[in-house]
Short mmCIF file of C-alpha atoms in Angstrom, two decimals:
data_model
loop_
_atom_site.label_atom_id
_atom_site.label_comp_id
_atom_site.label_asym_id
_atom_site.label_seq_id
_atom_site.Cartn_x
_atom_site.Cartn_y
_atom_site.Cartn_z
CA MET V 1 7.93 -27.13 4.62
CA SER V 2 10.33 -24.09 3.09
CA ALA V 3 9.23 -21.49 5.28
CA LEU V 4 8.52 -19.58 1.99
CA PHE V 5 5.54 -22.05 1.71
CA GLN V 6 4.11 -22.07 4.77
CA PRO V 7 0.15 -20.41 5.85
CA TYR V 8 0.64 -17.57 7.84
CA THR V 9 -2.61 -17.08 10.17
CA LEU V 10 -2.94 -13.09 10.79
CA ARG V 11 -6.80 -12.40 13.46
CA SER V 12 -8.90 -15.54 12.18
CA LEU V 13 -7.41 -15.72 8.62
CA THR V 14 -5.48 -17.67 6.72
CA VAL V 15 -2.78 -16.14 3.68
CA PRO V 16 -1.89 -19.97 1.68
CA ASN V 17 2.05 -18.36 2.26
CA ARG V 18 4.47 -16.13 2.48
CA VAL V 19 4.52 -14.35 -1.53
CA TRP V 20 3.02 -11.05 -1.25
CA MET V 21 2.17 -8.87 -4.51
CA ALA V 22 2.77 -5.14 -3.14
CA PRO V 23 0.13 -2.46 -4.47
CA MET V 24 1.44 -1.04 -7.61
CA CYS V 25 -0.01 1.71 -9.14
CA GLN V 26 -2.14 0.62 -13.16
CA TYR V 27 -2.29 4.39 -14.38
CA SER V 28 -5.34 3.22 -16.44
CA ALA V 29 -8.98 3.49 -14.37
CA GLU V 30 -11.48 5.16 -16.93
CA ALA V 31 -10.13 8.84 -15.52
CA PHE V 32 -14.03 10.46 -16.32
CA GLY V 33 -17.20 9.44 -16.49
CA PRO V 34 -20.25 7.09 -15.25
CA ASN V 35 -16.93 4.14 -14.90
CA ALA V 36 -14.30 6.54 -13.98
CA GLY V 37 -11.69 5.01 -10.90
CA ALA V 38 -13.51 1.78 -11.20
CA ALA V 39 -11.38 -1.26 -11.85
CA ASN V 40 -11.68 -3.26 -15.48
CA GLU V 41 -10.91 -5.72 -18.04
CA TRP V 42 -6.41 -4.55 -17.75
CA HIS V 43 -6.85 -5.01 -13.49
CA PHE V 44 -8.61 -8.10 -13.90
CA ALA V 45 -6.13 -9.38 -16.10
CA HIS V 46 -3.54 -7.91 -14.06
CA TYR V 47 -4.75 -9.23 -11.14
CA ALA V 48 -5.56 -12.60 -12.45
CA ALA V 49 -2.31 -13.52 -13.97
CA ARG V 50 -0.32 -12.92 -10.16
CA ALA V 51 -3.39 -14.43 -8.26
CA THR V 52 -2.99 -18.23 -11.31
CA GLY V 53 0.95 -18.12 -10.25
CA GLY V 54 0.69 -18.83 -6.73
CA THR V 55 0.42 -15.67 -5.00
CA GLY V 56 -0.91 -15.76 -1.57
CA LEU V 57 -1.85 -12.50 -0.98
CA ILE V 58 -1.72 -9.76 -3.49
CA LEU V 59 -2.84 -5.71 -2.32
CA THR V 60 -4.05 -3.59 -5.03
CA GLU V 61 -2.44 -0.50 -6.70
CA ALA V 62 -2.80 2.23 -4.40
CA THR V 63 -6.31 3.29 -4.19
CA ALA V 64 -8.18 6.28 -3.51
CA VAL V 65 -10.66 7.39 -0.94
CA SER V 66 -12.16 10.59 -2.53
CA PRO V 67 -11.61 11.58 -6.65
CA GLU V 68 -8.91 14.08 -5.36
CA GLY V 69 -6.92 11.47 -3.32
CA ARG V 70 -6.31 10.16 -6.31
CA ILE V 71 -2.37 10.27 -8.28
CA SER V 72 -3.87 10.76 -11.29
CA PRO V 73 -6.41 10.58 -13.06
CA ALA V 74 -6.38 7.10 -14.46
CA ASP V 75 -6.22 6.05 -10.91
CA LEU V 76 -7.91 3.51 -8.90
CA GLY V 77 -11.30 4.12 -5.91
CA ILE V 78 -13.31 3.32 -3.21
CA TRP V 79 -15.56 5.41 -3.32
CA ASN V 80 -18.94 4.87 -5.19
CA ASP V 81 -20.86 0.99 -6.08
CA THR V 82 -19.93 1.15 -9.67
CA GLN V 83 -16.26 0.90 -7.89
CA VAL V 84 -17.66 -1.63 -5.58
CA GLU V 85 -19.03 -4.17 -8.44
CA ALA V 86 -15.97 -3.67 -10.78
CA PHE V 87 -13.61 -4.93 -7.26
CA ARG V 88 -15.92 -8.33 -7.35
CA ARG V 89 -15.48 -9.48 -9.91
CA ILE V 90 -11.60 -9.76 -9.51
CA THR V 91 -12.18 -10.70 -5.31
CA ARG V 92 -14.56 -13.70 -6.50
CA PHE V 93 -11.66 -14.45 -9.12
CA LEU V 94 -9.30 -14.71 -6.23
CA ALA V 95 -11.34 -16.71 -4.41
CA SER V 96 -11.73 -18.97 -6.45
CA GLN V 97 -7.86 -19.62 -7.00
CA GLY V 98 -6.75 -20.09 -2.72
CA THR V 99 -5.46 -15.77 -2.71
CA VAL V 100 -6.23 -13.66 -0.16
CA ALA V 101 -7.57 -10.15 -1.57
CA GLY V 102 -5.74 -6.98 -0.61
CA ILE V 103 -6.85 -3.43 -0.14
CA GLN V 104 -4.68 -0.12 0.10
CA LEU V 105 -6.42 2.60 0.74
CA ALA V 106 -5.27 6.11 0.54
CA HIS V 107 -5.32 9.71 -1.10
CA ALA V 108 -2.03 10.66 -2.95
CA GLY V 109 -2.16 14.63 -1.11
CA ARG V 110 -0.02 16.90 -2.46
CA LYS V 111 1.19 13.97 -4.75
CA ALA V 112 -2.27 14.41 -6.53
CA SER V 113 -2.99 15.24 -10.35
CA THR V 114 -0.18 15.13 -11.61
CA ASP V 115 -0.12 13.04 -15.74
CA ARG V 116 -0.04 9.22 -15.34
CA PRO V 117 4.25 8.30 -16.22
CA TRP V 118 4.48 7.43 -19.26
CA LYS V 119 3.25 10.98 -20.08
CA GLY V 120 5.94 12.99 -18.07
CA GLY V 121 4.04 12.08 -14.36
CA ALA V 122 3.97 15.70 -14.44
CA PRO V 123 1.18 17.68 -12.00
CA LEU V 124 -1.71 18.69 -14.81
CA GLY V 125 -3.54 22.18 -14.73
CA ALA V 126 -7.24 23.00 -14.64
CA ASP V 127 -7.22 23.22 -18.36
CA GLU V 128 -5.72 19.65 -18.71
CA ASN V 129 -9.08 18.29 -16.44
CA GLY V 130 -6.67 18.79 -12.92
CA TRP V 131 -7.31 19.26 -9.26
CA GLN V 132 -5.58 21.59 -6.38
CA PRO V 133 -4.01 19.24 -4.11
CA LEU V 134 -4.02 19.00 -0.24
CA GLY V 135 -1.31 19.45 2.42
CA PRO V 136 -1.08 19.10 5.33
CA SER V 137 1.77 22.83 4.77
CA PRO V 138 1.21 24.75 1.94
CA LEU V 139 4.47 23.48 0.71
CA SER V 140 4.74 21.76 -2.45
CA PHE V 141 6.38 18.76 -2.94
CA ASP V 142 8.81 19.54 -6.09
CA GLU V 143 9.70 22.20 -8.46
CA GLY V 144 6.95 22.95 -10.75
CA HIS V 145 4.56 21.02 -8.98
CA PRO V 146 1.61 22.93 -7.05
CA VAL V 147 1.08 23.87 -3.71
CA PRO V 148 -1.48 22.82 -2.64
CA ALA V 149 -3.90 24.38 -0.37
CA GLU V 150 -3.42 23.24 3.76
CA VAL V 151 -6.03 21.11 5.29
CA THR V 152 -8.34 22.51 8.13
CA VAL V 153 -9.70 20.71 10.49
CA ALA V 154 -12.76 19.87 8.75
CA GLN V 155 -10.93 18.78 6.13
CA ILE V 156 -8.86 16.43 8.37
CA ARG V 157 -12.48 14.76 10.12
CA GLU V 158 -13.72 14.63 6.26
CA ILE V 159 -10.86 12.55 5.25
CA THR V 160 -10.80 10.44 7.97
CA GLY V 161 -15.54 9.59 7.45
CA GLN V 162 -13.60 9.21 4.22
CA PHE V 163 -11.04 6.18 4.68
CA ALA V 164 -13.46 4.77 7.00
CA ALA V 165 -16.62 4.45 4.02
CA ALA V 166 -14.36 3.61 1.94
CA ALA V 167 -13.40 0.34 4.04
CA LEU V 168 -16.80 -0.18 4.26
CA ARG V 169 -16.72 -0.05 0.92
CA ALA V 170 -13.38 -2.27 0.21
CA LEU V 171 -15.27 -5.35 2.47
CA ASP V 172 -18.95 -5.32 0.03
CA ALA V 173 -16.25 -6.26 -2.12
CA GLY V 174 -14.54 -9.04 -1.01
CA PHE V 175 -11.73 -7.60 0.31
CA GLN V 176 -10.22 -9.50 2.98
CA VAL V 177 -6.95 -7.51 4.03
CA ALA V 178 -8.04 -3.93 4.25
CA GLU V 179 -3.91 -1.34 4.25
CA ILE V 180 -4.04 2.37 5.17
CA HIS V 181 -0.44 3.71 2.42
CA GLY V 182 0.94 5.90 5.16
CA ALA V 183 4.36 5.87 3.54
CA HIS V 184 6.03 7.21 -0.06
CA GLY V 185 4.97 11.12 0.26
CA TYR V 186 1.40 10.92 -0.46
CA LEU V 187 -1.48 12.69 2.50
CA ILE V 188 -0.72 10.16 5.82
CA GLY V 189 3.17 10.51 5.37
CA GLU V 190 2.73 14.23 4.65
CA PHE V 191 1.54 14.70 7.96
CA LEU V 192 4.27 12.06 9.44
CA SER V 193 6.90 14.03 8.79
CA PRO V 194 8.84 17.39 9.53
CA HIS V 195 9.48 17.31 6.30
CA SER V 196 6.80 17.59 4.88
CA ASN V 197 4.34 19.38 8.45
CA ARG V 198 5.04 22.27 9.28
CA ARG V 199 2.24 22.67 11.20
CA ALA V 200 0.93 25.47 13.68
CA ASP V 201 -2.30 23.20 15.79
CA GLU V 202 -3.11 20.25 16.75
CA TYR V 203 -1.50 18.08 14.31
CA GLY V 204 1.85 19.13 14.17
CA GLY V 205 5.18 20.50 15.48
CA SER V 206 5.70 17.38 17.76
CA PHE V 207 5.63 13.91 16.50
CA GLU V 208 2.54 13.36 18.81
CA ASN V 209 0.66 15.37 16.50
CA ARG V 210 1.91 14.99 13.91
CA ILE V 211 0.73 10.51 13.64
CA ARG V 212 -2.93 12.42 15.05
CA PHE V 213 -3.72 12.24 11.95
CA ALA V 214 -2.33 8.84 11.16
CA LEU V 215 -3.50 7.15 14.19
CA GLU V 216 -7.34 8.34 13.92
CA VAL V 217 -7.31 7.00 10.56
CA VAL V 218 -6.41 3.63 11.77
CA ASP V 219 -9.50 4.41 14.81
CA ALA V 220 -11.86 5.28 11.90
CA VAL V 221 -10.94 1.67 9.60
CA ARG V 222 -11.08 -0.34 12.68
CA ALA V 223 -14.00 0.78 14.27
CA VAL V 224 -15.45 -0.42 10.69
CA TRP V 225 -13.27 -2.67 9.51
CA PRO V 226 -14.41 -6.13 10.57
CA ASP V 227 -12.87 -7.19 14.09
CA GLU V 228 -11.52 -11.41 12.26
CA LEU V 229 -9.62 -9.11 9.52
CA PRO V 230 -6.32 -8.23 9.58
CA LEU V 231 -5.04 -4.63 9.06
CA PHE V 232 -1.91 -2.97 7.98
CA PHE V 233 -0.12 0.05 7.42
CA ARG V 234 2.24 0.92 5.38
CA ILE V 235 4.66 3.34 6.87
CA SER V 236 7.95 4.59 4.37
CA ALA V 237 10.59 3.83 7.10
CA THR V 238 12.42 7.18 6.70
CA ASP V 239 12.36 10.53 4.33
CA TRP V 240 16.04 9.78 3.78
CA LEU V 241 16.84 12.89 5.45
CA ASP V 242 18.59 11.81 8.43
CA GLU V 243 16.91 14.30 11.10
CA ALA V 244 15.64 16.71 8.82
CA GLY V 245 12.69 13.81 8.14
CA TRP V 246 10.80 11.30 9.59
CA THR V 247 13.83 8.32 10.59
CA ALA V 248 13.78 4.77 11.11
CA ASP V 249 13.49 5.15 15.06
CA ASP V 250 10.73 7.23 14.43
CA THR V 251 8.64 4.76 13.12
CA VAL V 252 9.69 2.17 14.92
CA ARG V 253 8.63 4.52 18.28
CA PHE V 254 4.89 5.11 15.72
CA ALA V 255 5.09 0.90 15.03
CA ALA V 256 4.53 0.15 18.60
CA LEU V 257 1.69 2.96 18.38
CA LEU V 258 0.15 0.65 15.05
CA LYS V 259 0.07 -2.08 17.55
CA GLU V 260 -1.65 -0.52 20.07
CA HIS V 261 -4.02 0.73 17.08
CA GLY V 262 -5.12 -2.50 15.70
CA VAL V 263 -3.10 -2.59 13.63
CA ASP V 264 -1.87 -5.83 12.10
CA LEU V 265 1.12 -6.02 10.24
CA LEU V 266 3.50 -3.15 9.43
CA ASP V 267 4.38 -3.18 5.60
CA VAL V 268 7.39 -1.61 4.90
CA SER V 269 9.01 0.38 2.86
CA THR V 270 11.00 3.91 2.34
CA GLY V 271 10.97 7.55 0.63
CA GLY V 272 8.87 9.73 -1.34
CA ASN V 273 8.75 12.59 0.80
CA ALA V 274 11.37 14.44 -0.51
CA PRO V 275 12.88 14.15 -4.42
CA ARG V 276 16.13 13.79 -4.84
CA VAL V 277 17.16 11.75 -2.31
CA ARG V 278 20.15 10.02 -1.76
CA ILE V 279 18.63 6.10 -1.58
CA PRO V 280 20.99 3.60 -0.98
CA THR V 281 19.93 1.08 -3.24
CA GLY V 282 20.45 -2.89 -3.87
CA PRO V 283 19.00 -6.22 -3.29
CA GLY V 284 16.71 -6.49 -0.13
CA TYR V 285 17.80 -2.87 1.11
CA GLN V 286 14.22 -2.17 2.76
CA VAL V 287 15.03 -4.60 4.67
CA PRO V 288 16.59 -3.86 8.01
CA PHE V 289 14.21 -0.83 8.46
CA ALA V 290 11.34 -4.45 8.50
CA ALA V 291 13.66 -6.76 10.59
CA ARG V 292 14.14 -2.74 13.63
CA VAL V 293 10.33 -2.93 13.86
CA LYS V 294 9.34 -6.25 14.45
CA ALA V 295 12.74 -7.17 16.64
CA GLU V 296 12.40 -4.37 18.86
CA THR V 297 8.10 -4.07 19.32
CA GLY V 298 6.74 -7.87 17.59
CA LEU V 299 4.28 -6.07 14.82
CA PRO V 300 4.07 -8.10 12.83
CA VAL V 301 6.38 -7.14 9.56
CA ALA V 302 6.34 -7.66 5.78
CA ALA V 303 9.90 -6.54 4.29
CA VAL V 304 9.71 -5.62 0.59
CA GLY V 305 12.97 -3.03 -2.07
CA MET V 306 14.54 -5.16 -4.48
CA ILE V 307 13.90 -8.85 -3.50
CA THR V 308 13.73 -10.21 -6.49
CA GLU V 309 15.81 -14.11 -5.45
CA ALA V 310 14.10 -17.05 -3.75
CA ALA V 311 16.19 -17.88 -2.27
CA GLN V 312 16.25 -14.50 -1.06
CA ALA V 313 12.97 -14.33 -0.02
CA GLU V 314 13.25 -17.70 2.38
CA LYS V 315 16.70 -16.17 3.94
CA ILE V 316 14.87 -13.43 5.71
CA LEU V 317 12.22 -15.28 6.89
CA ASP V 318 14.41 -17.20 8.06
CA ASN V 319 15.78 -15.37 9.72
CA GLY V 320 13.12 -14.05 11.43
CA GLU V 321 13.32 -10.22 9.86
CA ALA V 322 9.93 -10.31 8.55
CA ASP V 323 7.06 -12.60 8.19
CA ALA V 324 6.30 -12.49 4.44
CA VAL V 325 7.88 -11.25 1.85
CA LEU V 326 6.19 -8.64 -0.66
CA LEU V 327 7.27 -8.20 -4.23
CA GLY V 328 6.11 -5.89 -6.69
CA ARG V 329 9.04 -5.68 -9.76
CA GLU V 330 9.72 -9.08 -10.29
CA LEU V 331 6.18 -10.16 -9.80
CA LEU V 332 5.07 -7.16 -13.12
CA ARG V 333 7.98 -9.37 -14.30
CA ASN V 334 7.26 -12.86 -13.97
CA PRO V 335 3.91 -13.28 -12.46
CA SER V 336 4.18 -17.16 -12.31
CA TRP V 337 6.77 -15.63 -9.78
CA ALA V 338 5.49 -17.74 -6.44
CA ARG V 339 4.89 -21.44 -8.84
CA HIS V 340 8.82 -21.26 -9.91
CA ALA V 341 10.15 -20.54 -6.41
CA ALA V 342 7.71 -23.45 -4.54
CA ARG V 343 9.20 -26.14 -7.54
CA GLU V 344 13.39 -24.44 -6.60
CA LEU V 345 12.46 -24.82 -2.86
CA GLY V 346 10.70 -27.69 -2.48
CA GLY V 347 7.30 -25.63 -1.56
CA GLU V 348 3.56 -26.84 -1.91
CA ILE V 349 1.91 -23.90 -3.34
CA HIS V 350 -1.95 -23.87 -5.45
CA ILE V 351 -1.72 -24.71 -8.85
CA PRO V 352 -4.39 -23.80 -11.70
CA GLU V 353 -5.68 -27.92 -12.79
CA GLN V 354 -5.61 -26.34 -16.01
CA TYR V 355 -1.82 -25.96 -15.35
CA HIS V 356 -1.13 -28.67 -13.78
CA ARG V 357 1.04 -30.22 -17.48
CA SER V 358 2.98 -27.46 -16.37
CA VAL V 359 4.14 -28.85 -13.40
#
């Protein structure tokens, strides 16, 4: 059987294939009122289409653990029961198609309070219903971005608790995988990197101090997440700043510790913590970072980044570079990518009865 369509088991959960959907923000939730941050008809259609297309695991967009943790006012959240109920409709449908539902728990940190990308993505002022972003240090992300308020130790404890509470709500909503977002220059990733973390207390300075917040969040989530269900962590393997930021060596060192703290898989991306850096993009350009983590730590990994062809994805798995592939933009272009790949590679995949005539 094609490696791409072999089941994959983490703890007691088996995912039917290795074609997984990466988290991609839709910026389509209501921003205010009783349904703020709740999934709506757009989100249902978006995720349902990829499930009927055969995707084995779907990770939601970055889902904020608090209102101020949103990237934009139109982000999804999971800080209240209304949001839980809205997610249940989606997780039930995904389960009916054999797709595993995963949620990415996130806090945007200093990159919070921005407009939707198609409206320019600029920071929102108070007169535009924006709010004060938080960060490990009072360093703005870029020119024109506000200086974030430095997170106090008391706020660190509060946010850690928000991640744990969000995980419990995610479980209630029907999710079977929780992923902690530590990538792309959002709050946890900001703490990891010396580029954005200039603190002088126990959460800054040395490598051990900069990873402290991340490990505390992992421990808090793992304490409430069932032992039989897997926990993922998304990492930016490099800031692409050489020694001035977080590096691939740091990622390998950190991955070994994440494994000790109960993380079951590392979702390996790159970048996002510094603007206008030069990134050598190309097909599979982030795969070597995932492969190195897997080879040097034994922690399972998922590879992401310009993976678009079935043969390309199959080769990544055959070479032992990753345990699964995460597709982003390609699944936006083609919700049935997994079904088409199965036809090309001779893999077995769930096809809804209503679509059997298309085989």
